[in-house]
Coordinates of C-alpha atoms in Angstrom, one line a residue:
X1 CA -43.7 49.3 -133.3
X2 CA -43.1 53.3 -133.4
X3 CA -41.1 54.7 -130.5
X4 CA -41.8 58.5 -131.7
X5 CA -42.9 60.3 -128.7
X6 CA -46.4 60.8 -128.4
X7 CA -46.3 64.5 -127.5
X8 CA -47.1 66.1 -130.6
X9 CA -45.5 69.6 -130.9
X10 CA -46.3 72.3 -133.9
X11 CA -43.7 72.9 -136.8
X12 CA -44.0 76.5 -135.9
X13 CA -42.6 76.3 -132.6
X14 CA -39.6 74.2 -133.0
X15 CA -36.3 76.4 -132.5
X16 CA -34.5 77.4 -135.9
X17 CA -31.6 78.1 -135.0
X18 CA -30.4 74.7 -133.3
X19 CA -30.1 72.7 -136.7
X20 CA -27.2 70.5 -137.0
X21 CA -24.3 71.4 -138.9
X22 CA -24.8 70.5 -143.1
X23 CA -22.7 67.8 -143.6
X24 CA -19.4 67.6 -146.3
X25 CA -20.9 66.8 -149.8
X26 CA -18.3 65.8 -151.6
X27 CA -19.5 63.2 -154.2
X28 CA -22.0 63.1 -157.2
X29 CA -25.4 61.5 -156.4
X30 CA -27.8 61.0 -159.5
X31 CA -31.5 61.7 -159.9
X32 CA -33.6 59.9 -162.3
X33 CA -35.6 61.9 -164.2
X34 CA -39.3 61.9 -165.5
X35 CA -37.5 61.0 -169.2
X36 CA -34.9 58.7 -167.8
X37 CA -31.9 60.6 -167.8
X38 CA -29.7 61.5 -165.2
X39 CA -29.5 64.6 -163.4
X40 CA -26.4 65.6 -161.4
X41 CA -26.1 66.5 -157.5
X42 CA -23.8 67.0 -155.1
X43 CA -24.2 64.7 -152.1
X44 CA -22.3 61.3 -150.1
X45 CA -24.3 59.2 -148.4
X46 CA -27.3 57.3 -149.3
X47 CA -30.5 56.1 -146.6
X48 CA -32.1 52.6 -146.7
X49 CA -35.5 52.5 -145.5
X50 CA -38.0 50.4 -144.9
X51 CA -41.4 51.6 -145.6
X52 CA -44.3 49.5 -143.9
X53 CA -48.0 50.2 -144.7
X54 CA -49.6 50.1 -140.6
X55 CA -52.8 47.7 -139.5
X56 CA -52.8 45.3 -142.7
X57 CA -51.3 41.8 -142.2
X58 CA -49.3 40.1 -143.7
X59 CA -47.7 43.0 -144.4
X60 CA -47.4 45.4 -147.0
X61 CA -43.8 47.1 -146.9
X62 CA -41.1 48.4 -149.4
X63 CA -37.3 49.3 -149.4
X64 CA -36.2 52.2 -151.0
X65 CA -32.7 53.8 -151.3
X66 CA -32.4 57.8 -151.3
X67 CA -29.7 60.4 -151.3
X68 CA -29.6 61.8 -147.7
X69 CA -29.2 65.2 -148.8
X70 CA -32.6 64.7 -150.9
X71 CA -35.0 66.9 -149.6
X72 CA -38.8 65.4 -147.5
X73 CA -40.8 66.5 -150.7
X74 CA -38.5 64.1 -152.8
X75 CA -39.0 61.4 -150.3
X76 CA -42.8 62.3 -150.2
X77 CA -42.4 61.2 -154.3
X78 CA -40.3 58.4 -153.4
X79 CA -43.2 56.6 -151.1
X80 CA -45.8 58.0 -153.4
X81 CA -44.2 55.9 -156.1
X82 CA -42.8 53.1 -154.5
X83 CA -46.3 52.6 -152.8
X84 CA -48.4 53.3 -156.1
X85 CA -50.1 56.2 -154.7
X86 CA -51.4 59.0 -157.3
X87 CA -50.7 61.7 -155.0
X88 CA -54.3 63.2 -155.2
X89 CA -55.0 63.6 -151.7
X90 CA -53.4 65.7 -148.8
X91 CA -50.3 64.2 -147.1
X92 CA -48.0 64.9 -144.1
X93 CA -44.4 63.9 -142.4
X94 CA -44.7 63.0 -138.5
X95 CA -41.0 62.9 -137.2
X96 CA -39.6 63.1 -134.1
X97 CA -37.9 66.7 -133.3
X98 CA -33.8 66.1 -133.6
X99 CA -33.4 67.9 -130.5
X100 CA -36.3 67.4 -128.1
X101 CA -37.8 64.4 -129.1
X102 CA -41.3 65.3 -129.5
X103 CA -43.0 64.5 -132.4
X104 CA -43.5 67.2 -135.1
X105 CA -45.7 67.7 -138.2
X106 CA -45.0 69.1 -141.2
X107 CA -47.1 69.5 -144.3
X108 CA -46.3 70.2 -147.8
X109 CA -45.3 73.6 -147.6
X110 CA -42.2 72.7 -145.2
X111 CA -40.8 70.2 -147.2
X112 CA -38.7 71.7 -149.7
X113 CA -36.4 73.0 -147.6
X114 CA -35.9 70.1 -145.1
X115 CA -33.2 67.3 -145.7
X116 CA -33.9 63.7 -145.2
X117 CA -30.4 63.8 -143.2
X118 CA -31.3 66.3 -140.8
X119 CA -34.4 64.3 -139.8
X120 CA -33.0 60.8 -139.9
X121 CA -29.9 59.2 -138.2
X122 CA -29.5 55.7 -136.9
X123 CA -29.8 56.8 -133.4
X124 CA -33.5 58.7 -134.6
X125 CA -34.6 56.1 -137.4
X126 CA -38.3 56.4 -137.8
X127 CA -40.7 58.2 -138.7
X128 CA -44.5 58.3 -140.1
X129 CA -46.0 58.9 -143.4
X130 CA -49.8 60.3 -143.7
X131 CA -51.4 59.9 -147.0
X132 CA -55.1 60.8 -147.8
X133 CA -56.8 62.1 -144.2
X134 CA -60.1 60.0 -145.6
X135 CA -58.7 56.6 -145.6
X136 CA -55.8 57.6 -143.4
X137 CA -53.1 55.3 -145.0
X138 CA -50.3 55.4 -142.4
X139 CA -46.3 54.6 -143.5
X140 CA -44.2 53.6 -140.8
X141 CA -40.4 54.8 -142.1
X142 CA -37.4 53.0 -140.7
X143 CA -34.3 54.1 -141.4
X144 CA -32.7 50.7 -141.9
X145 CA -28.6 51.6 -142.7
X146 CA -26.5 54.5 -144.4
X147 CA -23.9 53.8 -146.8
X148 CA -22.0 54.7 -149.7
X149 CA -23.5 55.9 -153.0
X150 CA -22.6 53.9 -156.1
X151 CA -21.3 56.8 -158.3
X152 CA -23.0 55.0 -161.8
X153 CA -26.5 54.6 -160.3
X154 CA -29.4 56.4 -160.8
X155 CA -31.6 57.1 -157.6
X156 CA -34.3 56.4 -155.7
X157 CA -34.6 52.8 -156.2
X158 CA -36.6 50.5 -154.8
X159 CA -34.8 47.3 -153.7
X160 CA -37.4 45.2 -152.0
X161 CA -41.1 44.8 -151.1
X162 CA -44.3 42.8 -150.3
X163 CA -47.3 42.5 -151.7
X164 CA -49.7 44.8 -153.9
X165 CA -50.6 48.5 -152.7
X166 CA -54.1 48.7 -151.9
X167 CA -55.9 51.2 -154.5
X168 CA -57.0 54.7 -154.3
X169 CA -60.4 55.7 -152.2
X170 CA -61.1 52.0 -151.0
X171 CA -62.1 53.2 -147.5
X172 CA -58.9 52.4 -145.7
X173 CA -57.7 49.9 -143.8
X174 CA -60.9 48.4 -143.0
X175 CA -62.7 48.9 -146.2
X176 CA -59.2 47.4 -148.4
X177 CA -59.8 44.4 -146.1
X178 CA -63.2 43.7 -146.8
X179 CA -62.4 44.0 -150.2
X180 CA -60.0 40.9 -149.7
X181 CA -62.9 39.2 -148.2
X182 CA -65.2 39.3 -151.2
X183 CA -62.1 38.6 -153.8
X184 CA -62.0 34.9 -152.0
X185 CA -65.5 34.1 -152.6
X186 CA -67.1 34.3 -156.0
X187 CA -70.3 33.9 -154.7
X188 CA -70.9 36.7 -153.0
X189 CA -73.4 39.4 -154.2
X190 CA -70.6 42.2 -154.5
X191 CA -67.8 39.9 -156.0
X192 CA -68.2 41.0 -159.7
X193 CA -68.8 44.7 -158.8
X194 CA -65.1 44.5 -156.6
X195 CA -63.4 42.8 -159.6
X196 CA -64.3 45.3 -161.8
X197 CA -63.5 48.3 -159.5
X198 CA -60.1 46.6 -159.1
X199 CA -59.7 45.2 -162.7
X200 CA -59.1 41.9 -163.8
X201 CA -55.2 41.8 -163.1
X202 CA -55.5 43.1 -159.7
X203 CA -53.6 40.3 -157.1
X204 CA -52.9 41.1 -153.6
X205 CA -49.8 39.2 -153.8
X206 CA -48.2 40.9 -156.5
X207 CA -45.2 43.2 -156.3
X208 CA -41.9 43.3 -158.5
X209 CA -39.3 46.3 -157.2
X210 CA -38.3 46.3 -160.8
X211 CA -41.3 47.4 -162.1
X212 CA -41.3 50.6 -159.9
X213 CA -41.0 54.1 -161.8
X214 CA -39.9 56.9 -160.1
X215 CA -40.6 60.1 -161.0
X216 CA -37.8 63.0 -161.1
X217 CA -36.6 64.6 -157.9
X218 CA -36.7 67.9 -157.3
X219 CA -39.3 68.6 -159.7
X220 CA -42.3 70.9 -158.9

């Protein structure tokens, strides 16, 4: 599904001083806020992607809009939001280099100063997403289109999706599955134990984009 290459090549070594030129920002993009409101900043273009949660079928995926000229920690927000993560675990970006094509990893500490648009183009769409080492959640990012902002919106927004997130420190993959398992059959020995680990309201099934609240950009 990922065509990254598979060569995986330290942040540290990647050559600084070949990055591409910063792009005309000419227009007003604007940030929502943790209390709603709307923050100005200058950028043009906004990125469609398509965020797919890898190894559960059906699939668990969302579609989120961003400013291009948002930075990877804002996008780090963005899927942490959109995927109904509480962000208490360690994370990383795994992206193809611009340049050489090998794949690069960069933490937290490199992501303030690193724009979404100098990572992603249509011609170098995708990317990965690492949340929480333990269970290893991994986010496929796909750089669907880029277009146009619409000046009287207020981004990220989240514009599509399947399916519920599956919670915090269930044991991955595997361990969210078997959880599945015992939710279809009442009888087994650890079905009331699940449902109230989950809560009474939890459904698989369940997702509403409208329902998603980001939290401000470019906040510490």
């Amino acid at each position: 599904m990922d065509s990254l290459n598979q060569n995986s090549v330290p942040s540290s070594t990647r050559s600084r001083g070949e990055r591409k030129p910063k792009k005309d920002k000419t227009q007003q993009t604007f940030f929502q806020t943790d209390a709603g409101t709307e923050l100005s900043k200058v950028g043009k273009s906004i990125y469609q992607f398509r965020i797919d949660l890898e190894g559960i079928r059906p699939p668990i995926w969302r579609r989120i809009l961003v400013p291009g000229d948002s930075t990877l920690k804002d996008l780090h927000k963005a899927i942490q939001d959109v995927m109904g993560w509480e962000d208490y675990h360690l994370h990383e970006f795994q992206l193809p280099d611009p340049f050489s094509g090998n794949r690069i990893s960069l933490d937290n500490s490199q992501e303030d100063n690193e724009l979404i648009e100098d990572w992603f183009d249509l011609e170098n769409p995708r990317g990965r997403y690492i949340y929480d080492f333990g269970d290893y959640w991994e986010h496929i990012i796909k750089l669907e289109k880029i277009q146009s902002l619409d000046e009287g919106a207020a981004y990220p927004q989240c514009t599509g999706g399947k399916r519920a997130s599956p919670p915090e420190d269930c044991g991955g993959v595997g361990g969210y599955q078997e959880m599945l398992e015992i939710l279809k059959d009442p009888e087994h020995e650890e079905y009331e134990e699940t449902v109230e680990w989950l809560g009474d309201n939890f459904d698989p099934e369940e997702f509403n984009p409208e329902a998603v609240v980001f939290r401000g950009l470019g906040d510490s």
